[in-house]
Amino acid sequence: MCYFFDLIRELMKLALEEVDAGLVEETKKQGYQIEKKNKRSVVTAFGEISYWRRRYVCPGKKAQYPLDKLMGYDKYKRYSVLAVKDVLQVSAVATYRNTALAVNTLSCFKISHSQVGKLIVQAGKQIKAQQQSEERYDGITQKKKAPVLYLEGDGVVIKGTKKRLEFHRYQVCEDIINLSKTRRKRVQAKGFVSLSRLDALQEIKAYLANTYDLSDTLIISNADGGAGYAKKDFDEIVGYCRQHEHFLDVFHLNKKIKDRLGFMPAMQSKLISAVEFKYDRHLTDVILDTIESNLVDELNTPENHENLKRLRSYLHRRWVDIKPFKMRHLSVIKAIGCCESNHRKYTYRVKGQGKYWSEDGAEGILRVLTCIKNNELEYWLSSEFAGGQLDIGDQEELKGAVRASLRKTHEAHLGIHHGAIESLTAGHSYLDDFGRKLSQINI
């Protein structure tokens, strides 16, 4: 195994140097001249390789290494794109130390747990910069039309090294695919996550505005109704559309009722039935009034009165959003409420086991997890992260460089040189013998 990996590294070194030689002619046409050759080491998926490449200079222009630019080996970065991708995929399900252990055991290069953390922070910053860039959607010429879009959002609190942190998630999903009369499958949800709710909000707004034509689309949104996740906030995300139906998440509604009525468990199920299943405003008020009339003796405390008052206000404010799905007579099936379950990919990684995060570390791992969930990690790492995304023109340039480097060219020879030493002495001497023997050697 070691022999073949050494062979692969040697072949990679030779291939890079051959490609560098093939780029000479094209680079010189741009006005650059070769200044010198410098050595560089890069850690790849099959180990560390060292190669020599040419540095070019041009008056009035920045010096460059065309080979590094072509291959996507950024300045001051020692790891290739594939090596970084492998490390990030392991780090998505393991701690930094376990990631380093797995990489050191199963790969051909060594890495420390601190270096794993640096790669995640670096990747997170670069991915975030790309996902928030204004040029991200420049290549989209025609927007998609979807009859229905499902939109959900929620926030999760995690521990920070200096203060409590909260990350915000939004996910958008297209309509349901009817696989058969009895079996349906939901299209893969696309997620957006950030420590800043404003950043996540702007990213999903840009995605919807640049990807979809919503003029004839039904938007179905779902959230817990907390700060930043009310219907008006989703109206701001969606903008203009055919119809927008917002739902208060049933899980959070049940939890709110049970928390507020913890002093009277027997009335919890009755209130839930009146609100969620019967959706009867009058019956709900009657049950709330009954609960208030039973606040006597040991239940007659300011805390219980306050909880009941807040619950009544909560239900009245969100009564429109509580309306059940089946009572809205929509032409689609219910496919909301999965945002909480999709939190698990994040919470299993960033919560528990005494984990504390810096803001950069948390942002980095969240961006990586989102890219993996969206099946976009390779796309983002192969673009601006290392400049290694080769388009069709670059591939043709690479092929031309390889062909040019393998083509044998004629080199002028000066012929055979003869060496001679004059003894400057009369008669035979050892210098005469040495001179005669030297003249017989071709240099």
PDB file of N, CA and C in Angstrom, residues 176-269:
ATOM      1  N   ILE A 176     -45.545  17.727  -3.549  1.00  0.00           N
ATOM      2  CA  ILE A 176     -45.429  16.309  -3.274  1.00  0.00           C
ATOM      3  C   ILE A 176     -45.444  15.524  -4.581  1.00  0.00           C
ATOM      4  N   ILE A 177     -44.586  14.524  -4.679  1.00  0.00           N
ATOM      5  CA  ILE A 177     -44.569  13.632  -5.832  1.00  0.00           C
ATOM      6  C   ILE A 177     -45.524  12.473  -5.555  1.00  0.00           C
ATOM      7  N   ASN A 178     -46.466  12.267  -6.426  1.00  0.00           N
ATOM      8  CA  ASN A 178     -47.423  11.179  -6.259  1.00  0.00           C
ATOM      9  C   ASN A 178     -46.844   9.912  -6.879  1.00  0.00           C
ATOM     10  N   LEU A 179     -46.232   9.064  -6.039  1.00  0.00           N
ATOM     11  CA  LEU A 179     -45.625   7.839  -6.536  1.00  0.00           C
ATOM     12  C   LEU A 179     -46.676   6.783  -6.847  1.00  0.00           C
ATOM     13  N   SER A 180     -47.739   6.739  -6.098  1.00  0.00           N
ATOM     14  CA  SER A 180     -48.837   5.816  -6.325  1.00  0.00           C
ATOM     15  C   SER A 180     -50.067   6.375  -5.644  1.00  0.00           C
ATOM     16  N   LYS A 181     -51.156   5.632  -5.703  1.00  0.00           N
ATOM     17  CA  LYS A 181     -52.390   6.121  -5.089  1.00  0.00           C
ATOM     18  C   LYS A 181     -52.310   6.144  -3.566  1.00  0.00           C
ATOM     19  N   THR A 182     -51.453   5.293  -3.031  1.00  0.00           N
ATOM     20  CA  THR A 182     -51.378   5.169  -1.563  1.00  0.00           C
ATOM     21  C   THR A 182     -50.056   5.658  -0.991  1.00  0.00           C
ATOM     22  N   ARG A 183     -49.074   5.919  -1.832  1.00  0.00           N
ATOM     23  CA  ARG A 183     -47.744   6.280  -1.326  1.00  0.00           C
ATOM     24  C   ARG A 183     -47.289   7.586  -1.970  1.00  0.00           C
ATOM     25  N   ARG A 184     -46.884   8.516  -1.141  1.00  0.00           N
ATOM     26  CA  ARG A 184     -46.392   9.802  -1.618  1.00  0.00           C
ATOM     27  C   ARG A 184     -45.037  10.087  -0.993  1.00  0.00           C
ATOM     28  N   LYS A 185     -44.250  10.819  -1.692  1.00  0.00           N
ATOM     29  CA  LYS A 185     -42.918  11.157  -1.198  1.00  0.00           C
ATOM     30  C   LYS A 185     -42.681  12.647  -1.339  1.00  0.00           C
ATOM     31  N   ARG A 186     -42.088  13.210  -0.315  1.00  0.00           N
ATOM     32  CA  ARG A 186     -41.802  14.639  -0.290  1.00  0.00           C
ATOM     33  C   ARG A 186     -40.483  14.931  -0.989  1.00  0.00           C
ATOM     34  N   VAL A 187     -40.455  15.997  -1.788  1.00  0.00           N
ATOM     35  CA  VAL A 187     -39.229  16.413  -2.447  1.00  0.00           C
ATOM     36  C   VAL A 187     -38.220  16.859  -1.390  1.00  0.00           C
ATOM     37  N   GLN A 188     -36.936  16.613  -1.638  1.00  0.00           N
ATOM     38  CA  GLN A 188     -35.886  16.991  -0.703  1.00  0.00           C
ATOM     39  C   GLN A 188     -35.977  18.466  -0.340  1.00  0.00           C
ATOM     40  N   ALA A 189     -36.020  18.761   0.957  1.00  0.00           N
ATOM     41  CA  ALA A 189     -36.104  20.145   1.410  1.00  0.00           C
ATOM     42  C   ALA A 189     -34.735  20.801   1.336  1.00  0.00           C
ATOM     43  N   LYS A 190     -34.711  22.047   0.893  1.00  0.00           N
ATOM     44  CA  LYS A 190     -33.470  22.813   0.826  1.00  0.00           C
ATOM     45  C   LYS A 190     -33.410  23.727   2.038  1.00  0.00           C
ATOM     46  N   GLY A 191     -32.300  23.640   2.789  1.00  0.00           N
ATOM     47  CA  GLY A 191     -32.193  24.373   4.035  1.00  0.00           C
ATOM     48  C   GLY A 191     -31.278  25.577   3.942  1.00  0.00           C
ATOM     49  N   PHE A 192     -31.518  26.528   4.838  1.00  0.00           N
ATOM     50  CA  PHE A 192     -30.699  27.729   4.986  1.00  0.00           C
ATOM     51  C   PHE A 192     -30.500  27.937   6.481  1.00  0.00           C
ATOM     52  N   VAL A 193     -29.271  28.120   6.917  1.00  0.00           N
ATOM     53  CA  VAL A 193     -28.991  28.218   8.339  1.00  0.00           C
ATOM     54  C   VAL A 193     -27.901  29.244   8.589  1.00  0.00           C
ATOM     55  N   SER A 194     -28.008  29.946   9.714  1.00  0.00           N
ATOM     56  CA  SER A 194     -26.995  30.923  10.099  1.00  0.00           C
ATOM     57  C   SER A 194     -27.210  31.287  11.562  1.00  0.00           C
ATOM     58  N   LEU A 195     -26.141  31.768  12.198  1.00  0.00           N
ATOM     59  CA  LEU A 195     -26.279  32.285  13.559  1.00  0.00           C
ATOM     60  C   LEU A 195     -27.085  33.570  13.580  1.00  0.00           C
ATOM     61  N   SER A 196     -27.090  34.272  12.473  1.00  0.00           N
ATOM     62  CA  SER A 196     -27.861  35.507  12.363  1.00  0.00           C
ATOM     63  C   SER A 196     -29.178  35.216  11.647  1.00  0.00           C
ATOM     64  N   ARG A 197     -30.285  35.537  12.290  1.00  0.00           N
ATOM     65  CA  ARG A 197     -31.578  35.321  11.643  1.00  0.00           C
ATOM     66  C   ARG A 197     -31.712  36.174  10.404  1.00  0.00           C
ATOM     67  N   LEU A 198     -31.132  37.372  10.433  1.00  0.00           N
ATOM     68  CA  LEU A 198     -31.202  38.260   9.283  1.00  0.00           C
ATOM     69  C   LEU A 198     -30.486  37.654   8.079  1.00  0.00           C
ATOM     70  N   ASP A 199     -29.316  37.028   8.328  1.00  0.00           N
ATOM     71  CA  ASP A 199     -28.576  36.399   7.226  1.00  0.00           C
ATOM     72  C   ASP A 199     -29.372  35.246   6.624  1.00  0.00           C
ATOM     73  N   ALA A 200     -29.919  34.379   7.488  1.00  0.00           N
ATOM     74  CA  ALA A 200     -30.717  33.261   6.981  1.00  0.00           C
ATOM     75  C   ALA A 200     -31.952  33.757   6.239  1.00  0.00           C
ATOM     76  N   LEU A 201     -32.553  34.825   6.747  1.00  0.00           N
ATOM     77  CA  LEU A 201     -33.731  35.408   6.120  1.00  0.00           C
ATOM     78  C   LEU A 201     -33.407  35.947   4.735  1.00  0.00           C
ATOM     79  N   GLN A 202     -32.284  36.663   4.628  1.00  0.00           N
ATOM     80  CA  GLN A 202     -31.900  37.243   3.339  1.00  0.00           C
ATOM     81  C   GLN A 202     -31.548  36.164   2.322  1.00  0.00           C
ATOM     82  N   GLU A 203     -30.933  35.080   2.780  1.00  0.00           N
ATOM     83  CA  GLU A 203     -30.540  34.012   1.864  1.00  0.00           C
ATOM     84  C   GLU A 203     -31.748  33.296   1.282  1.00  0.00           C
ATOM     85  N   ILE A 204     -32.746  32.991   2.120  1.00  0.00           N
ATOM     86  CA  ILE A 204     -33.919  32.295   1.591  1.00  0.00           C
ATOM     87  C   ILE A 204     -34.776  33.242   0.747  1.00  0.00           C
ATOM     88  N   LYS A 205     -34.807  34.521   1.073  1.00  0.00           N
ATOM     89  CA  LYS A 205     -35.517  35.484   0.245  1.00  0.00           C
ATOM     90  C   LYS A 205     -34.893  35.577  -1.139  1.00  0.00           C
ATOM     91  N   ALA A 206     -33.562  35.636  -1.177  1.00  0.00           N
ATOM     92  CA  ALA A 206     -32.858  35.697  -2.465  1.00  0.00           C
ATOM     93  C   ALA A 206     -33.080  34.419  -3.267  1.00  0.00           C
ATOM     94  N   TYR A 207     -33.082  33.280  -2.571  1.00  0.00           N
ATOM     95  CA  TYR A 207     -33.288  32.001  -3.263  1.00  0.00           C
ATOM     96  C   TYR A 207     -34.671  31.942  -3.909  1.00  0.00           C
ATOM     97  N   LEU A 208     -35.701  32.315  -3.167  1.00  0.00           N
ATOM     98  CA  LEU A 208     -37.050  32.272  -3.715  1.00  0.00           C
ATOM     99  C   LEU A 208     -37.235  33.291  -4.829  1.00  0.00           C
ATOM    100  N   ALA A 209     -36.688  34.490  -4.653  1.00  0.00           N
ATOM    101  CA  ALA A 209     -36.874  35.548  -5.642  1.00  0.00           C
ATOM    102  C   ALA A 209     -36.166  35.245  -6.949  1.00  0.00           C
ATOM    103  N   ASN A 210     -35.021  34.582  -6.873  1.00  0.00           N
ATOM    104  CA  ASN A 210     -34.225  34.335  -8.081  1.00  0.00           C
ATOM    105  C   ASN A 210     -34.454  32.965  -8.703  1.00  0.00           C
ATOM    106  N   THR A 211     -35.080  32.050  -7.977  1.00  0.00           N
ATOM    107  CA  THR A 211     -35.251  30.684  -8.465  1.00  0.00           C
ATOM    108  C   THR A 211     -36.670  30.395  -8.921  1.00  0.00           C
ATOM    109  N   TYR A 212     -37.676  30.992  -8.263  1.00  0.00           N
ATOM    110  CA  TYR A 212     -39.066  30.646  -8.531  1.00  0.00           C
ATOM    111  C   TYR A 212     -39.860  31.853  -9.027  1.00  0.00           C
ATOM    112  N   ASP A 213     -40.806  31.563  -9.895  1.00  0.00           N
ATOM    113  CA  ASP A 213     -41.840  32.519 -10.267  1.00  0.00           C
ATOM    114  C   ASP A 213     -43.069  32.176  -9.424  1.00  0.00           C
ATOM    115  N   LEU A 214     -43.348  32.990  -8.408  1.00  0.00           N
ATOM    116  CA  LEU A 214     -44.375  32.682  -7.418  1.00  0.00           C
ATOM    117  C   LEU A 214     -45.734  33.279  -7.752  1.00  0.00           C
ATOM    118  N   SER A 215     -45.885  33.814  -8.950  1.00  0.00           N
ATOM    119  CA  SER A 215     -47.146  34.478  -9.280  1.00  0.00           C
ATOM    120  C   SER A 215     -48.332  33.518  -9.270  1.00  0.00           C
ATOM    121  N   ASP A 216     -48.095  32.241  -9.509  1.00  0.00           N
ATOM    122  CA  ASP A 216     -49.177  31.254  -9.522  1.00  0.00           C
ATOM    123  C   ASP A 216     -48.882  30.111  -8.550  1.00  0.00           C
ATOM    124  N   THR A 217     -48.265  30.445  -7.400  1.00  0.00           N
ATOM    125  CA  THR A 217     -47.823  29.438  -6.428  1.00  0.00           C
ATOM    126  C   THR A 217     -48.563  29.598  -5.107  1.00  0.00           C
ATOM    127  N   LEU A 218     -48.945  28.469  -4.544  1.00  0.00           N
ATOM    128  CA  LEU A 218     -49.518  28.442  -3.201  1.00  0.00           C
ATOM    129  C   LEU A 218     -48.395  28.209  -2.194  1.00  0.00           C
ATOM    130  N   ILE A 219     -48.223  29.140  -1.270  1.00  0.00           N
ATOM    131  CA  ILE A 219     -47.196  29.028  -0.239  1.00  0.00           C
ATOM    132  C   ILE A 219     -47.859  28.551   1.051  1.00  0.00           C
ATOM    133  N   ILE A 220     -47.351  27.448   1.604  1.00  0.00           N
ATOM    134  CA  ILE A 220     -47.825  26.940   2.882  1.00  0.00           C
ATOM    135  C   ILE A 220     -46.671  27.020   3.868  1.00  0.00           C
ATOM    136  N   SER A 221     -46.794  27.882   4.861  1.00  0.00           N
ATOM    137  CA  SER A 221     -45.721  28.096   5.834  1.00  0.00           C
ATOM    138  C   SER A 221     -46.131  27.565   7.193  1.00  0.00           C
ATOM    139  N   ASN A 222     -45.125  27.241   7.991  1.00  0.00           N
ATOM    140  CA  ASN A 222     -45.356  26.658   9.311  1.00  0.00           C
ATOM    141  C   ASN A 222     -44.232  27.086  10.248  1.00  0.00           C
ATOM    142  N   ALA A 223     -44.581  27.516  11.459  1.00  0.00           N
ATOM    143  CA  ALA A 223     -43.570  27.931  12.439  1.00  0.00           C
ATOM    144  C   ALA A 223     -44.198  27.904  13.829  1.00  0.00           C
ATOM    145  N   ASP A 224     -43.352  28.160  14.824  1.00  0.00           N
ATOM    146  CA  ASP A 224     -43.838  28.103  16.207  1.00  0.00           C
ATOM    147  C   ASP A 224     -44.417  29.429  16.691  1.00  0.00           C
ATOM    148  N   GLY A 225     -44.377  30.465  15.857  1.00  0.00           N
ATOM    149  CA  GLY A 225     -44.960  31.746  16.235  1.00  0.00           C
ATOM    150  C   GLY A 225     -44.093  32.598  17.125  1.00  0.00           C
ATOM    151  N   GLY A 226     -42.843  32.213  17.338  1.00  0.00           N
ATOM    152  CA  GLY A 226     -41.953  33.008  18.165  1.00  0.00           C
ATOM    153  C   GLY A 226     -41.495  34.270  17.466  1.00  0.00           C
ATOM    154  N   ALA A 227     -40.613  35.012  18.142  1.00  0.00           N
ATOM    155  CA  ALA A 227     -40.104  36.259  17.575  1.00  0.00           C
ATOM    156  C   ALA A 227     -39.362  35.980  16.273  1.00  0.00           C
ATOM    157  N   GLY A 228     -39.831  36.617  15.190  1.00  0.00           N
ATOM    158  CA  GLY A 228     -39.215  36.420  13.885  1.00  0.00           C
ATOM    159  C   GLY A 228     -39.811  35.294  13.080  1.00  0.00           C
ATOM    160  N   TYR A 229     -40.793  34.569  13.649  1.00  0.00           N
ATOM    161  CA  TYR A 229     -41.386  33.433  12.944  1.00  0.00           C
ATOM    162  C   TYR A 229     -42.902  33.527  12.925  1.00  0.00           C
ATOM    163  N   ALA A 230     -43.421  34.734  12.845  1.00  0.00           N
ATOM    164  CA  ALA A 230     -44.864  34.952  12.728  1.00  0.00           C
ATOM    165  C   ALA A 230     -45.245  35.034  11.249  1.00  0.00           C
ATOM    166  N   LYS A 231     -46.542  35.123  10.988  1.00  0.00           N
ATOM    167  CA  LYS A 231     -47.009  35.152   9.597  1.00  0.00           C
ATOM    168  C   LYS A 231     -46.457  36.363   8.843  1.00  0.00           C
ATOM    169  N   LYS A 232     -46.379  37.509   9.521  1.00  0.00           N
ATOM    170  CA  LYS A 232     -45.869  38.702   8.846  1.00  0.00           C
ATOM    171  C   LYS A 232     -44.412  38.532   8.407  1.00  0.00           C
ATOM    172  N   ASP A 233     -43.652  37.764   9.179  1.00  0.00           N
ATOM    173  CA  ASP A 233     -42.261  37.519   8.806  1.00  0.00           C
ATOM    174  C   ASP A 233     -42.175  36.631   7.560  1.00  0.00           C
ATOM    175  N   PHE A 234     -43.052  35.647   7.466  1.00  0.00           N
ATOM    176  CA  PHE A 234     -43.070  34.802   6.274  1.00  0.00           C
ATOM    177  C   PHE A 234     -43.652  35.536   5.071  1.00  0.00           C
ATOM    178  N   ASP A 235     -44.553  36.482   5.310  1.00  0.00           N
ATOM    179  CA  ASP A 235     -45.034  37.332   4.212  1.00  0.00           C
ATOM    180  C   ASP A 235     -43.881  38.131   3.611  1.00  0.00           C
ATOM    181  N   GLU A 236     -42.984  38.582   4.473  1.00  0.00           N
ATOM    182  CA  GLU A 236     -41.818  39.327   3.993  1.00  0.00           C
ATOM    183  C   GLU A 236     -40.891  38.433   3.175  1.00  0.00           C
ATOM    184  N   ILE A 237     -40.745  37.174   3.569  1.00  0.00           N
ATOM    185  CA  ILE A 237     -39.900  36.238   2.817  1.00  0.00           C
ATOM    186  C   ILE A 237     -40.495  35.949   1.452  1.00  0.00           C
ATOM    187  N   VAL A 238     -41.780  35.679   1.422  1.00  0.00           N
ATOM    188  CA  VAL A 238     -42.435  35.222   0.197  1.00  0.00           C
ATOM    189  C   VAL A 238     -42.614  36.355  -0.804  1.00  0.00           C
ATOM    190  N   GLY A 239     -43.080  37.506  -0.330  1.00  0.00           N
ATOM    191  CA  GLY A 239     -43.391  38.580  -1.262  1.00  0.00           C
ATOM    192  C   GLY A 239     -44.704  38.312  -1.965  1.00  0.00           C
ATOM    193  N   TYR A 240     -44.711  38.549  -3.270  1.00  0.00           N
ATOM    194  CA  TYR A 240     -45.952  38.360  -4.042  1.00  0.00           C
ATOM    195  C   TYR A 240     -46.111  36.900  -4.440  1.00  0.00           C
ATOM    196  N   CYS A 241     -47.295  36.345  -4.188  1.00  0.00           N
ATOM    197  CA  CYS A 241     -47.615  34.981  -4.606  1.00  0.00           C
ATOM    198  C   CYS A 241     -49.132  34.875  -4.777  1.00  0.00           C
ATOM    199  N   ARG A 242     -49.596  33.740  -5.306  1.00  0.00           N
ATOM    200  CA  ARG A 242     -51.035  33.567  -5.532  1.00  0.00           C
ATOM    201  C   ARG A 242     -51.792  33.478  -4.228  1.00  0.00           C
ATOM    202  N   GLN A 243     -51.261  32.712  -3.256  1.00  0.00           N
ATOM    203  CA  GLN A 243     -51.944  32.526  -1.975  1.00  0.00           C
ATOM    204  C   GLN A 243     -50.923  32.094  -0.928  1.00  0.00           C
ATOM    205  N   HIS A 244     -51.071  32.601   0.267  1.00  0.00           N
ATOM    206  CA  HIS A 244     -50.178  32.243   1.363  1.00  0.00           C
ATOM    207  C   HIS A 244     -51.007  31.795   2.556  1.00  0.00           C
ATOM    208  N   GLU A 245     -50.808  30.554   2.968  1.00  0.00           N
ATOM    209  CA  GLU A 245     -51.490  29.988   4.129  1.00  0.00           C
ATOM    210  C   GLU A 245     -50.440  29.690   5.198  1.00  0.00           C
ATOM    211  N   HIS A 246     -50.621  30.330   6.366  1.00  0.00           N
ATOM    212  CA  HIS A 246     -49.657  30.145   7.457  1.00  0.00           C
ATOM    213  C   HIS A 246     -50.294  29.320   8.575  1.00  0.00           C
ATOM    214  N   PHE A 247     -49.502  28.391   9.148  1.00  0.00           N
ATOM    215  CA  PHE A 247     -49.973  27.516  10.210  1.00  0.00           C
ATOM    216  C   PHE A 247     -49.084  27.670  11.444  1.00  0.00           C
ATOM    217  N   LEU A 248     -49.729  27.672  12.600  1.00  0.00           N
ATOM    218  CA  LEU A 248     -49.000  27.600  13.856  1.00  0.00           C
ATOM    219  C   LEU A 248     -48.658  26.133  14.117  1.00  0.00           C
ATOM    220  N   ASP A 249     -47.411  25.849  14.360  1.00  0.00           N
ATOM    221  CA  ASP A 249     -46.967  24.469  14.509  1.00  0.00           C
ATOM    222  C   ASP A 249     -47.724  23.780  15.652  1.00  0.00           C
ATOM    223  N   VAL A 250     -48.299  22.600  15.353  1.00  0.00           N
ATOM    224  CA  VAL A 250     -49.135  21.891  16.313  1.00  0.00           C
ATOM    225  C   VAL A 250     -48.330  21.443  17.534  1.00  0.00           C
ATOM    226  N   PHE A 251     -47.107  21.016  17.324  1.00  0.00           N
ATOM    227  CA  PHE A 251     -46.290  20.564  18.446  1.00  0.00           C
ATOM    228  C   PHE A 251     -46.098  21.686  19.465  1.00  0.00           C
ATOM    229  N   HIS A 252     -45.772  22.879  18.981  1.00  0.00           N
ATOM    230  CA  HIS A 252     -45.553  24.000  19.890  1.00  0.00           C
ATOM    231  C   HIS A 252     -46.861  24.476  20.515  1.00  0.00           C
ATOM    232  N   LEU A 253     -47.974  24.361  19.774  1.00  0.00           N
ATOM    233  CA  LEU A 253     -49.265  24.736  20.329  1.00  0.00           C
ATOM    234  C   LEU A 253     -49.631  23.822  21.497  1.00  0.00           C
ATOM    235  N   ASN A 254     -49.473  22.512  21.318  1.00  0.00           N
ATOM    236  CA  ASN A 254     -49.758  21.572  22.404  1.00  0.00           C
ATOM    237  C   ASN A 254     -48.853  21.808  23.607  1.00  0.00           C
ATOM    238  N   LYS A 255     -47.595  22.070  23.313  1.00  0.00           N
ATOM    239  CA  LYS A 255     -46.634  22.306  24.401  1.00  0.00           C
ATOM    240  C   LYS A 255     -47.004  23.564  25.187  1.00  0.00           C
ATOM    241  N   LYS A 256     -47.428  24.599  24.485  1.00  0.00           N
ATOM    242  CA  LYS A 256     -47.815  25.840  25.161  1.00  0.00           C
ATOM    243  C   LYS A 256     -49.031  25.608  26.076  1.00  0.00           C
ATOM    244  N   ILE A 257     -50.025  24.872  25.585  1.00  0.00           N
ATOM    245  CA  ILE A 257     -51.213  24.602  26.393  1.00  0.00           C
ATOM    246  C   ILE A 257     -50.860  23.783  27.630  1.00  0.00           C
ATOM    247  N   LYS A 258     -50.034  22.761  27.458  1.00  0.00           N
ATOM    248  CA  LYS A 258     -49.680  21.909  28.592  1.00  0.00           C
ATOM    249  C   LYS A 258     -48.818  22.654  29.612  1.00  0.00           C
ATOM    250  N   ASP A 259     -47.937  23.516  29.134  1.00  0.00           N
ATOM    251  CA  ASP A 259     -47.084  24.281  30.057  1.00  0.00           C
ATOM    252  C   ASP A 259     -47.918  25.274  30.868  1.00  0.00           C
ATOM    253  N   ARG A 260     -48.823  25.978  30.197  1.00  0.00           N
ATOM    254  CA  ARG A 260     -49.620  26.995  30.885  1.00  0.00           C
ATOM    255  C   ARG A 260     -50.663  26.380  31.822  1.00  0.00           C
ATOM    256  N   LEU A 261     -51.146  25.198  31.479  1.00  0.00           N
ATOM    257  CA  LEU A 261     -52.165  24.538  32.316  1.00  0.00           C
ATOM    258  C   LEU A 261     -51.565  23.403  33.134  1.00  0.00           C
ATOM    259  N   GLY A 262     -50.325  23.541  33.504  1.00  0.00           N
ATOM    260  CA  GLY A 262     -49.703  22.511  34.320  1.00  0.00           C
ATOM    261  C   GLY A 262     -50.359  22.352  35.675  1.00  0.00           C
ATOM    262  N   PHE A 263     -51.044  23.389  36.153  1.00  0.00           N
ATOM    263  CA  PHE A 263     -51.717  23.326  37.454  1.00  0.00           C
ATOM    264  C   PHE A 263     -53.060  22.598  37.372  1.00  0.00           C
ATOM    265  N   MET A 264     -53.573  22.317  36.132  1.00  0.00           N
ATOM    266  CA  MET A 264     -54.861  21.640  35.978  1.00  0.00           C
ATOM    267  C   MET A 264     -54.789  20.663  34.800  1.00  0.00           C
ATOM    268  N   PRO A 265     -54.135  19.519  34.963  1.00  0.00           N
ATOM    269  CA  PRO A 265     -53.925  18.566  33.853  1.00  0.00           C
ATOM    270  C   PRO A 265     -55.215  18.041  33.255  1.00  0.00           C
ATOM    271  N   ALA A 266     -56.275  17.934  34.030  1.00  0.00           N
ATOM    272  CA  ALA A 266     -57.512  17.346  33.519  1.00  0.00           C
ATOM    273  C   ALA A 266     -58.134  18.181  32.400  1.00  0.00           C
ATOM    274  N   MET A 267     -57.861  19.479  32.370  1.00  0.00           N
ATOM    275  CA  MET A 267     -58.457  20.355  31.362  1.00  0.00           C
ATOM    276  C   MET A 267     -57.595  20.506  30.108  1.00  0.00           C
ATOM    277  N   GLN A 268     -56.392  19.963  30.122  1.00  0.00           N
ATOM    278  CA  GLN A 268     -55.501  20.123  28.982  1.00  0.00           C
ATOM    279  C   GLN A 268     -56.062  19.474  27.715  1.00  0.00           C
ATOM    280  N   SER A 269     -56.457  18.214  27.812  1.00  0.00           N
ATOM    281  CA  SER A 269     -56.961  17.501  26.635  1.00  0.00           C
ATOM    282  C   SER A 269     -58.246  18.125  26.108  1.00  0.00           C
TER     283      SER A 269
END
